[in-house]
Amino acid sequence: MFKSKNEGNIVYKCTVRLLDVLDCDVLECEFQPNHKGKFLLDYVCEQLDITEKDYFGLRYVDSTKQRHWLDLAKNIIKQVKDVDPVLFSLRVKFYPADPLRLTGNGKLMLYQQLKRDLIHGRLYCSAGEAAALGALIVQEELGDYDAECHVGEYVSSIRFSLRQTDTLERKVMELHQKREPGQEIRLVQDEFMQLARGLETYGVDPHPVKDHRGTQLYLGINFSGISTFAVGRRAQHFRWPEIHKLNYEGKMFIAHLSYIDSNREQKKHTIGFKCPTGAACRYVWRCAIEQMLFFTLPNSQHASVVSGGGFFSWGTKFRYSGRTEREILSEALRQQQQLANNSSPSKRKANSVPATPSSPQGDLAEIRYSSLPRSTMSEPLGGCSDHLSSAYCTDTTLPLLETVSEESRKHSNMDVNSDLLSDYYYRDSFDHSSSESGLTLTESRLGIQRQFSTSDQSAPVAAATLPHATNHAVTSAHLIQQQNATNTAKSAKKFSLIQAFVPSFIFVVLVLVLSTIFIIESDSEMFVQLKNWPEMVCLRYEYYQPLKDFLIKKIGSVF
């Protein structure tokens, strides 16, 4: 990391590797200590003329060789303080369900990313699919087949697969020679992305994990949900609507599922995967949270702070920053509506009903929203799914967009304020009844004294007034005594609750600890299923067993 002082400001320099397959294209950037991750991503996307920057991210590797995505809401220097030199890689972070939704250089960068995925083995496919994708890469780089120019093993100099054998190269040349000539490069790239979109490993960055049996698996997270892969094939797939909550405990990544079985009954299930390290587990958890929120939330305002980590591990809090996919689609739809309105003034709506995302004028198919999978189409643009609203959404409904005049809005505000004021004054008079009673008592006594000090002609009037004033004073004194007694009882009750809380808490913790030890040490078949829970397995092998061995060793050394 290089630092240079210029006019009293510290400037940090970093390198950003672009999506070139050979990692030859780099971009030198500078940032200051107060700059956040969004500043650097915006700068890179601006230099590359990428408009759909929400689908991209910057990734780096820390000193422990653990990968991280640059957090857009945090300071850059705080995230890479242990990294030297500072090196970022521009990558596609959120693969869209329809690759053709992106435009311009954004779609070109997605094509480059998919080529990288195929060459590095992340886009796993069969031999026939690899040959078809390789033929499209050759068509894009060399153009139409020319018998005079393309002789011999002319595709051997082009990388298009991780395991590029002679058999695969011959198959690629055969398919390249059969292609129809005259096809534009843009159409070739679109065909490549459409073919890649149909693969199970599209948009998947494999994370090595192990299941409860110790079997080596790879965890993949994309727009549709979470999948597990074994020997290059997808073994399990959990859709986002089926995932109720995501958490981690130590090295264990845990997913809480809620789904409907074949008998149409609601079922709940918890599944866990063990990651190589605790840092890798936190990285997997954060990737899963970001993917789920980006593809399921209606907008980023519904994103609440998500907490990860259990009682026996360092907790992590994460708040999603940036736009969601539905916000991007709504913005694209709104721009298309504006263009349509400007091009055809006769089809505009009345001025009293402005065009909004809740009253679309165009067709959603124009922005290819209809090609979204069921997981992203299960809810409209205005609400959260049932499974996500409880754990990750702060609101479950969105207010409808209405056209309200300024006068009616003022009248409604006045009515609401009057109701609030009347309710406030009612509660205020009720809460301060004791002070008002004391004030009445004082005033009544002063009135009695003033009446006795008047002339003798007013004595009958004073004598007649005295019994009424005395009765009012006695009643007020009685109310004060009752109020004081009530306050004393409340304070005594509060004090007794505080006294009872501490021993109750200690008792509950002690019972839980003893019950956990009993379940772990018991050999009864009654607790077999409970002992196989991911949380219990993690607790036993990560904390209980090391602590038990340590205590046995210490006690043995003493005796």
Coordinates of C-alpha atoms in Angstrom, one line a residue:
M1 CA 0.0 0.0 0.0
F2 CA 1.4 3.4 -1.0
K3 CA 0.7 6.6 0.8
S4 CA 1.3 10.1 -0.4
K5 CA 0.6 13.4 1.3
N6 CA -0.9 16.1 -0.9
E7 CA -2.1 19.3 0.7
G8 CA -2.5 17.6 4.1
N9 CA -4.7 14.7 2.8
I10 CA -3.6 11.1 2.8
V11 CA -4.3 9.3 -0.5
Y12 CA -4.2 5.5 -0.8
K13 CA -3.5 3.8 -4.1
C14 CA -5.0 0.4 -5.2
T15 CA -5.2 -1.8 -8.2
V16 CA -8.5 -3.2 -9.6
R17 CA -8.3 -6.3 -11.8
L18 CA -10.9 -6.3 -14.5
L19 CA -12.8 -9.3 -16.0
D20 CA -10.3 -10.2 -18.7
V21 CA -9.7 -13.9 -18.7
L22 CA -5.9 -13.5 -18.6
D23 CA -6.0 -10.8 -15.8
C24 CA -4.1 -8.4 -18.0
D25 CA -6.5 -5.5 -17.8
V26 CA -6.1 -3.5 -14.6
L27 CA -7.3 -0.1 -13.4
E28 CA -5.2 2.0 -11.0
C29 CA -7.4 3.9 -8.5
E30 CA -7.0 6.3 -5.5
F31 CA -9.1 6.8 -2.5
Q32 CA -9.0 8.7 0.8
P33 CA -9.5 7.5 4.4
N34 CA -13.1 8.9 4.5
H35 CA -14.2 7.1 1.3
K36 CA -16.5 4.2 1.5
G37 CA -16.7 1.1 -0.7
K38 CA -19.5 2.7 -2.8
F39 CA -17.1 5.4 -3.9
L40 CA -14.6 2.9 -5.4
L41 CA -17.3 0.8 -7.1
D42 CA -18.9 3.9 -8.6
Y43 CA -15.6 5.1 -9.9
V44 CA -14.7 1.7 -11.6
C45 CA -18.2 1.4 -13.1
E46 CA -18.0 4.9 -14.4
Q47 CA -14.6 4.3 -16.0
L48 CA -16.0 1.1 -17.7
D49 CA -19.4 2.8 -18.6
I50 CA -21.4 0.2 -16.7
T51 CA -24.9 1.5 -15.9
E52 CA -26.2 -1.7 -14.0
K53 CA -23.5 -1.3 -11.3
D54 CA -25.8 -3.0 -8.6
Y55 CA -25.0 -6.4 -10.1
F56 CA -21.3 -6.0 -9.7
G57 CA -18.9 -5.9 -6.7
L58 CA -15.2 -5.7 -5.7
R59 CA -13.6 -8.7 -4.1
Y60 CA -10.3 -8.9 -2.2
V61 CA -8.3 -11.5 -0.2
D62 CA -7.1 -10.7 3.3
S63 CA -3.9 -11.8 5.0
T64 CA -5.4 -15.2 6.0
K65 CA -6.2 -16.0 2.3
Q66 CA -9.9 -15.5 3.0
R67 CA -12.0 -13.8 0.3
H68 CA -14.3 -10.9 1.1
W69 CA -16.7 -8.6 -0.8
L70 CA -16.0 -4.9 -0.3
D71 CA -18.7 -3.5 1.9
L72 CA -20.2 -0.5 0.1
A73 CA -21.4 1.2 3.3
K74 CA -18.1 1.0 5.3
N75 CA -14.8 2.8 4.9
I76 CA -12.4 1.2 2.5
I77 CA -9.3 1.6 4.6
K78 CA -10.9 -0.1 7.6
Q79 CA -11.7 -3.2 5.5
V80 CA -8.2 -3.6 3.9
K81 CA -6.0 -2.3 6.7
D82 CA -4.1 -5.6 6.8
V83 CA -3.9 -6.0 3.0
D84 CA -0.7 -5.0 1.3
P85 CA -0.7 -4.3 -1.6
V86 CA -4.3 -3.4 -1.9
L87 CA -5.7 -5.4 -4.8
F88 CA -9.4 -5.7 -5.8
S89 CA -11.1 -7.8 -8.5
L90 CA -14.2 -6.6 -10.3
R91 CA -16.6 -9.5 -10.4
V92 CA -20.3 -10.1 -11.0
K93 CA -21.8 -10.4 -7.6
F94 CA -25.5 -11.0 -8.4
Y95 CA -26.1 -13.0 -11.6
P96 CA -29.5 -11.9 -13.0
A97 CA -32.1 -14.6 -13.7
D98 CA -32.1 -13.3 -17.3
P99 CA -28.6 -12.3 -18.5
L100 CA -30.1 -10.3 -21.4
R101 CA -31.6 -7.9 -18.9
L102 CA -28.3 -6.1 -18.8
T103 CA -27.4 -3.6 -21.5
G104 CA -24.3 -2.1 -23.0
N105 CA -21.0 -2.7 -21.2
G106 CA -22.8 -4.3 -18.3
K107 CA -23.9 -7.2 -20.5
L108 CA -20.4 -7.4 -22.0
M109 CA -18.9 -7.7 -18.5
L110 CA -21.4 -10.4 -17.6
Y111 CA -20.3 -12.3 -20.7
Q112 CA -16.7 -12.0 -19.7
Q113 CA -17.5 -13.3 -16.2
L114 CA -19.3 -16.3 -17.6
K115 CA -16.3 -17.1 -19.8
R116 CA -14.1 -16.9 -16.7
D117 CA -16.5 -19.2 -14.9
L118 CA -16.3 -21.8 -17.7
I119 CA -12.5 -21.6 -18.0
H120 CA -11.9 -21.9 -14.2
G121 CA -14.4 -24.7 -13.8
R122 CA -17.1 -22.9 -11.8
L123 CA -19.6 -23.2 -14.7
Y124 CA -19.6 -27.0 -14.5
C125 CA -21.3 -28.8 -17.4
S126 CA -21.2 -31.9 -19.5
A127 CA -18.8 -32.5 -22.4
G128 CA -21.5 -31.7 -25.0
E129 CA -22.4 -28.5 -23.3
A130 CA -18.8 -27.5 -22.9
A131 CA -18.3 -28.1 -26.7
A132 CA -21.3 -25.9 -27.5
L133 CA -20.1 -23.1 -25.3
G134 CA -16.5 -23.5 -26.6
A135 CA -17.7 -23.2 -30.2
L136 CA -19.5 -19.9 -29.3
I137 CA -16.3 -18.6 -27.8
V138 CA -14.4 -19.5 -30.9
Q139 CA -17.0 -17.9 -33.1
E140 CA -16.8 -14.7 -31.0
E141 CA -13.0 -14.5 -31.2
L142 CA -12.3 -15.8 -34.7
G143 CA -15.5 -15.0 -36.5
D144 CA -16.9 -17.2 -39.2
Y145 CA -15.1 -20.4 -40.3
D146 CA -12.7 -19.9 -43.2
A147 CA -11.2 -23.0 -44.7
E148 CA -8.2 -21.0 -46.0
C149 CA -7.4 -19.3 -42.6
H150 CA -8.6 -21.9 -40.1
V151 CA -6.4 -24.9 -40.8
G152 CA -5.1 -27.6 -38.5
E153 CA -5.8 -27.4 -34.7
Y154 CA -6.7 -23.7 -35.0
V155 CA -8.7 -23.7 -31.7
S156 CA -5.8 -25.0 -29.5
S157 CA -4.6 -21.4 -28.9
I158 CA -8.0 -20.4 -27.4
R159 CA -8.8 -21.2 -23.8
F160 CA -12.5 -22.2 -23.3
S161 CA -12.5 -25.0 -20.7
L162 CA -10.7 -26.1 -17.5
R163 CA -9.9 -29.5 -18.9
Q164 CA -9.3 -28.8 -22.6
T165 CA -8.6 -32.1 -24.2
D166 CA -7.9 -33.0 -27.9
T167 CA -11.3 -34.7 -28.1
L168 CA -13.1 -31.6 -26.8
E169 CA -11.1 -29.3 -29.3
R170 CA -12.1 -31.5 -32.2
K171 CA -15.8 -31.4 -31.2
V172 CA -15.5 -27.5 -30.9
M173 CA -14.0 -27.2 -34.4
E174 CA -16.8 -29.4 -35.7
L175 CA -19.5 -27.3 -34.2
H176 CA -17.7 -24.1 -35.3
Q177 CA -17.6 -25.2 -38.9
K178 CA -21.3 -26.0 -38.9
R179 CA -22.4 -22.6 -37.7
E180 CA -24.3 -20.3 -40.0
P181 CA -22.0 -17.5 -41.3
G182 CA -22.7 -13.8 -41.0
Q183 CA -23.9 -13.8 -37.3
E184 CA -23.1 -10.7 -35.3
I185 CA -20.8 -10.9 -32.3
R186 CA -23.6 -9.4 -30.1
L187 CA -25.9 -12.3 -31.0
V188 CA -23.2 -14.8 -30.4
Q189 CA -22.6 -13.5 -26.9
D190 CA -26.3 -13.5 -26.2
E191 CA -26.6 -17.1 -27.3
F192 CA -23.6 -18.0 -25.1
M193 CA -25.2 -16.4 -22.0
Q194 CA -28.6 -18.0 -22.7
L195 CA -27.0 -21.4 -22.9
A196 CA -25.0 -20.8 -19.7
R197 CA -28.2 -19.6 -18.0
G198 CA -29.7 -23.1 -18.4
L199 CA -27.0 -24.8 -16.4
E200 CA -27.4 -25.7 -12.8
T201 CA -24.1 -24.0 -11.9
Y202 CA -25.0 -20.7 -13.4
G203 CA -24.1 -17.9 -11.0
V204 CA -22.7 -20.3 -8.5
D205 CA -19.4 -19.6 -6.6
P206 CA -18.8 -23.0 -4.9
H207 CA -18.0 -23.0 -1.2
P208 CA -16.4 -26.2 0.1
V209 CA -18.4 -27.7 3.1
K210 CA -19.2 -31.0 4.8
D211 CA -22.5 -32.4 5.8
H212 CA -23.3 -34.2 9.1
R213 CA -21.8 -37.4 7.7
G214 CA -18.6 -35.8 6.8
T215 CA -19.2 -36.0 3.1
Q216 CA -17.4 -33.3 1.0
L217 CA -19.9 -31.1 -0.7
Y218 CA -19.9 -27.7 -2.4
L219 CA -22.4 -25.0 -1.5
G220 CA -23.8 -22.8 -4.3
I221 CA -25.8 -19.7 -3.9
N222 CA -27.6 -17.8 -6.7
F223 CA -30.8 -16.0 -7.6
S224 CA -33.0 -19.1 -7.1
G225 CA -31.7 -20.3 -3.7
I226 CA -29.1 -22.5 -2.1
S227 CA -27.9 -25.7 -3.7
T228 CA -25.5 -28.5 -2.7
F229 CA -23.3 -30.2 -5.3
A230 CA -21.6 -33.5 -5.1
V231 CA -19.3 -34.9 -7.8
G232 CA -20.3 -32.1 -10.1
R233 CA -24.1 -32.7 -9.8
R234 CA -26.7 -30.9 -7.8
A235 CA -27.8 -33.0 -4.9
Q236 CA -30.2 -30.6 -3.0
H237 CA -31.8 -27.3 -3.8
F238 CA -33.6 -25.0 -1.3
R239 CA -35.6 -22.2 -2.8
W240 CA -35.6 -18.8 -1.2
P241 CA -39.3 -19.0 -0.2
E242 CA -38.5 -22.2 1.7
I243 CA -35.7 -20.7 3.7
H244 CA -37.0 -19.1 6.8
K245 CA -33.7 -18.0 8.5
L246 CA -30.0 -18.2 8.0
N247 CA -27.5 -18.3 10.8
Y248 CA -24.1 -19.7 11.7
E249 CA -22.4 -21.1 14.9
G250 CA -18.7 -21.4 14.9
K251 CA -17.8 -23.3 11.7
M252 CA -21.4 -24.5 11.2
F253 CA -23.6 -22.7 8.6
I254 CA -27.2 -23.3 9.5
A255 CA -30.4 -22.9 7.4
H256 CA -33.9 -23.1 8.9
L257 CA -36.3 -24.4 6.3
S258 CA -40.1 -24.1 6.2
Y259 CA -41.9 -25.9 3.4
I260 CA -45.0 -27.8 2.4
D261 CA -44.6 -31.6 1.9
S262 CA -46.4 -33.8 -0.6
N263 CA -49.3 -34.1 1.9
R264 CA -49.7 -30.3 1.9
E265 CA -48.6 -30.1 5.5
Q266 CA -46.3 -27.4 6.8
K267 CA -43.0 -28.8 7.8
K268 CA -39.9 -27.3 9.5
H269 CA -36.4 -28.6 9.1
T270 CA -32.9 -27.4 10.1
I271 CA -29.9 -28.3 8.0
G272 CA -26.3 -27.5 8.8
F273 CA -23.0 -27.5 6.8
K274 CA -19.5 -27.4 8.4
C275 CA -17.1 -24.9 6.8
P276 CA -13.3 -25.2 6.9
T277 CA -12.8 -22.2 9.2
G278 CA -15.0 -19.8 11.2
A279 CA -14.0 -16.9 8.8
A280 CA -15.2 -19.0 5.8
C281 CA -18.4 -19.7 7.6
R282 CA -19.1 -16.0 8.2
Y283 CA -18.3 -15.4 4.5
V284 CA -20.8 -18.0 3.3
W285 CA -23.4 -16.7 5.7
R286 CA -23.0 -13.1 4.5
C287 CA -23.0 -14.2 0.8
A288 CA -26.3 -16.1 1.4
I289 CA -27.9 -13.2 3.2
E290 CA -26.9 -10.7 0.5
Q291 CA -28.2 -12.9 -2.3
M292 CA -31.5 -13.6 -0.6
L293 CA -32.2 -10.0 0.2
F294 CA -31.2 -8.7 -3.3
F295 CA -33.5 -11.1 -5.1
T296 CA -36.4 -11.2 -2.7
L297 CA -36.9 -7.8 -1.0
P298 CA -39.1 -5.3 -2.7
N299 CA -36.8 -2.5 -1.9
S300 CA -33.8 -1.8 0.3
Q301 CA -35.8 0.2 2.8
H302 CA -37.4 -3.1 4.0
A303 CA -34.0 -4.4 4.9
S304 CA -33.5 -4.6 8.6
V305 CA -30.3 -5.3 10.5
V306 CA -29.5 -9.1 10.3
S307 CA -27.7 -10.7 13.2
G308 CA -25.6 -13.8 12.8
G309 CA -23.6 -16.0 15.1
G310 CA -24.9 -17.9 18.2
F311 CA -24.3 -17.7 21.9
F312 CA -21.0 -19.5 21.6
S313 CA -19.5 -17.5 18.7
W314 CA -18.6 -13.9 17.8
G315 CA -21.8 -12.3 16.6
T316 CA -22.0 -10.4 13.3
K317 CA -24.5 -7.7 12.3
F318 CA -25.1 -6.9 8.7
R319 CA -27.3 -4.3 7.0
Y320 CA -27.9 -4.6 3.3
S321 CA -26.9 -1.5 1.3
G322 CA -27.7 -0.7 -2.3
R323 CA -30.7 -1.3 -4.4
T324 CA -32.5 -4.6 -4.8
E325 CA -33.4 -6.3 -8.1
R326 CA -37.0 -5.3 -7.9
E327 CA -36.0 -1.6 -7.5
I328 CA -33.8 -1.9 -10.6
L329 CA -36.7 -3.4 -12.6
S330 CA -39.1 -0.8 -11.3
E331 CA -36.7 2.0 -12.3
A332 CA -36.2 0.5 -15.7
L333 CA -40.0 0.2 -16.2
R334 CA -40.5 3.8 -15.1
Q335 CA -37.9 5.0 -17.6
Q336 CA -39.6 3.1 -20.4
Q337 CA -42.9 4.6 -19.4
Q338 CA -41.5 8.1 -19.5
L339 CA -40.0 7.4 -23.0
A340 CA -43.3 6.0 -24.2
N341 CA -45.2 9.1 -22.8
N342 CA -42.7 11.5 -24.4
S343 CA -43.0 9.7 -27.8
S344 CA -46.8 9.5 -27.8
P345 CA -48.4 12.5 -26.0
S346 CA -51.9 11.4 -26.9
K347 CA -51.6 8.3 -24.7
R348 CA -50.6 10.1 -21.6
K349 CA -52.6 9.8 -18.5
A350 CA -54.5 12.8 -17.0
N351 CA -52.4 15.2 -14.8
S352 CA -54.4 14.2 -11.7
V353 CA -53.1 10.6 -11.9
P354 CA -49.3 10.6 -12.4
A355 CA -47.5 7.5 -13.7
T356 CA -46.1 5.4 -10.9
P357 CA -44.7 1.9 -10.6
S358 CA -48.1 0.9 -9.0
S359 CA -49.9 1.9 -12.2
P360 CA -47.7 0.7 -15.0
Q361 CA -48.4 1.8 -18.6
G362 CA -46.1 -0.6 -20.4
D363 CA -45.6 -4.3 -20.5
L364 CA -43.3 -6.0 -18.0
A365 CA -42.2 -8.3 -20.7
E366 CA -40.3 -5.5 -22.4
I367 CA -37.8 -5.6 -19.6
R368 CA -37.9 -9.4 -19.5
Y369 CA -39.3 -9.6 -16.0
S370 CA -41.5 -12.5 -17.0
S371 CA -38.5 -14.7 -17.4
L372 CA -37.8 -14.5 -13.6
P373 CA -38.0 -17.9 -11.8
R374 CA -40.7 -18.7 -9.4
S375 CA -38.6 -17.7 -6.4
T376 CA -38.4 -14.1 -7.6
M377 CA -41.9 -14.0 -9.0
S378 CA -43.7 -15.4 -6.0
E379 CA -44.5 -11.9 -4.7
P380 CA -45.5 -8.7 -6.4
L381 CA -43.2 -5.7 -6.5
G382 CA -44.9 -4.2 -3.4
G383 CA -44.4 -6.7 -0.6
C384 CA -42.2 -9.2 1.2
S385 CA -42.7 -13.0 1.1
D386 CA -44.3 -14.6 4.1
H387 CA -41.1 -16.4 5.1
L388 CA -38.9 -13.4 4.8
S389 CA -41.1 -10.8 6.5
S390 CA -40.7 -12.3 9.9
A391 CA -37.0 -12.5 10.0
Y392 CA -35.6 -9.9 7.5
C393 CA -38.3 -7.4 6.7
T394 CA -39.3 -4.5 8.9
D395 CA -42.6 -4.1 7.1
T396 CA -44.9 -6.6 5.5
T397 CA -47.0 -4.2 3.4
L398 CA -46.3 -1.1 1.4
P399 CA -48.6 1.9 1.3
L400 CA -50.5 2.3 -1.9
L401 CA -49.7 5.3 -4.1
E402 CA -52.7 7.7 -4.1
T403 CA -53.4 11.1 -5.6
V404 CA -54.5 13.3 -2.7
S405 CA -55.1 17.0 -3.0
E406 CA -53.3 19.5 -0.7
E407 CA -56.5 20.7 0.9
S408 CA -57.8 17.2 1.8
R409 CA -54.3 16.4 3.1
K410 CA -54.4 19.4 5.4
H411 CA -57.9 18.6 6.6
S412 CA -56.9 15.0 7.4
N413 CA -53.9 16.2 9.3
M414 CA -56.0 18.6 11.3
D415 CA -58.5 15.9 12.2
V416 CA -55.7 13.5 13.2
N417 CA -54.0 16.3 15.3
S418 CA -57.3 17.1 17.0
D419 CA -57.8 13.5 17.9
L420 CA -54.2 13.2 19.2
L421 CA -54.6 16.5 21.2
S422 CA -57.8 15.4 22.8
D423 CA -56.4 12.0 23.7
Y424 CA -53.3 13.7 25.0
Y425 CA -55.2 16.2 27.2
Y426 CA -57.4 13.4 28.5
R427 CA -54.4 11.3 29.5
D428 CA -52.6 14.3 30.9
S429 CA -55.6 15.2 33.2
F430 CA -55.8 11.6 34.3
D431 CA -52.1 11.3 35.1
H432 CA -51.9 14.6 37.1
S433 CA -55.1 14.2 39.1
S434 CA -53.2 14.1 42.4
S435 CA -51.6 17.5 41.8
E436 CA -54.9 19.0 40.8
S437 CA -56.5 17.7 44.0
G438 CA -53.7 19.2 46.2
L439 CA -54.3 22.6 44.4
T440 CA -58.0 22.4 45.1
L441 CA -57.4 21.8 48.7
T442 CA -55.2 24.8 49.1
E443 CA -57.6 27.1 47.3
S444 CA -60.5 25.9 49.5
R445 CA -58.6 26.7 52.7
L446 CA -57.7 30.1 51.5
G447 CA -61.3 30.8 50.6
I448 CA -62.4 29.8 54.1
Q449 CA -60.0 32.2 55.7
R450 CA -61.0 35.1 53.4
Q451 CA -64.7 34.5 54.2
F452 CA -64.1 34.6 58.0
S453 CA -62.2 37.9 57.7
T454 CA -65.2 39.7 56.1
S455 CA -67.8 41.8 57.8
D456 CA -70.4 40.4 60.2
Q457 CA -73.1 40.7 57.6
S458 CA -71.5 38.0 55.5
A459 CA -71.2 35.6 58.5
P460 CA -74.3 33.6 57.7
V461 CA -73.0 33.1 54.2
A462 CA -69.6 32.0 55.5
A463 CA -71.2 29.7 58.0
A464 CA -73.2 28.1 55.2
T465 CA -70.2 27.7 53.0
L466 CA -67.9 26.2 55.7
P467 CA -69.4 22.6 55.8
H468 CA -69.2 22.3 52.0
A469 CA -65.5 23.5 52.0
T470 CA -64.6 21.2 54.9
N471 CA -66.2 18.2 53.1
H472 CA -64.3 19.0 49.9
A473 CA -61.0 19.3 51.8
V474 CA -61.5 15.9 53.5
T475 CA -62.4 14.3 50.2
S476 CA -59.2 15.8 48.6
A477 CA -57.0 14.6 51.4
H478 CA -58.5 11.1 51.1
L479 CA -57.7 11.0 47.4
I480 CA -54.1 12.1 48.1
Q481 CA -53.7 9.3 50.6
Q482 CA -55.1 6.7 48.2
Q483 CA -52.7 8.0 45.4
N484 CA -49.7 7.8 47.8
A485 CA -50.6 4.3 48.9
T486 CA -50.9 3.2 45.2
N487 CA -47.5 4.6 44.3
T488 CA -46.0 3.0 47.4
A489 CA -47.5 -0.4 46.4
K490 CA -46.2 0.0 42.8
S491 CA -42.6 0.8 44.0
A492 CA -42.7 -2.1 46.4
K493 CA -43.9 -4.5 43.7
K494 CA -41.2 -3.3 41.3
F495 CA -38.6 -3.8 43.9
S496 CA -39.8 -7.3 44.6
L497 CA -39.7 -8.1 40.9
I498 CA -36.1 -7.0 40.6
Q499 CA -35.1 -9.1 43.5
A500 CA -36.8 -12.2 42.1
F501 CA -35.3 -11.7 38.6
V502 CA -31.7 -12.4 39.4
P503 CA -32.2 -15.8 41.2
S504 CA -34.7 -16.8 38.6
F505 CA -32.2 -16.1 35.8
I506 CA -29.5 -18.0 37.6
F507 CA -31.8 -20.9 38.1
V508 CA -32.9 -21.1 34.4
V509 CA -29.2 -20.9 33.2
L510 CA -28.2 -23.7 35.6
V511 CA -31.1 -25.9 34.5
L512 CA -30.3 -25.4 30.9
V513 CA -26.6 -26.2 31.4
L514 CA -27.4 -29.3 33.4
S515 CA -30.0 -30.5 30.9
T516 CA -27.5 -30.0 28.0
I517 CA -24.8 -32.0 29.8
F518 CA -27.3 -34.7 30.6
I519 CA -28.5 -34.9 26.9
I520 CA -24.9 -35.0 25.6
E521 CA -23.7 -37.6 28.0
S522 CA -26.9 -39.8 27.9
D523 CA -26.9 -42.9 25.7
S524 CA -30.7 -43.1 25.6
E525 CA -32.3 -43.5 22.2
M526 CA -34.8 -40.9 23.3
F527 CA -32.2 -38.1 22.7
V528 CA -30.6 -39.5 19.5
Q529 CA -32.5 -37.1 17.2
L530 CA -31.9 -34.2 19.5
K531 CA -28.2 -34.9 19.6
N532 CA -28.0 -34.9 15.8
W533 CA -29.2 -31.3 15.5
P534 CA -26.5 -29.1 13.9
E535 CA -26.5 -26.8 16.9
M536 CA -26.0 -29.7 19.3
V537 CA -23.2 -31.2 17.2
C538 CA -21.4 -27.9 17.0
L539 CA -21.8 -27.3 20.7
R540 CA -20.5 -30.8 21.5
Y541 CA -17.4 -30.9 19.4
E542 CA -16.5 -27.2 19.3
Y543 CA -17.0 -26.3 23.0
Y544 CA -18.2 -29.0 25.3
Q545 CA -15.7 -31.7 24.5
P546 CA -12.6 -29.4 24.6
L547 CA -13.7 -28.0 27.9
K548 CA -14.4 -31.4 29.3
D549 CA -10.9 -32.6 28.3
F550 CA -9.3 -29.5 29.7
L551 CA -11.1 -30.0 33.1
I552 CA -10.2 -33.7 33.2
K553 CA -6.6 -32.9 32.5
K554 CA -6.4 -30.2 35.2
I555 CA -8.1 -32.3 37.8
G556 CA -5.9 -35.3 37.0
S557 CA -2.8 -33.2 37.4
V558 CA -3.9 -32.0 40.8
F559 CA -4.6 -35.4 42.2

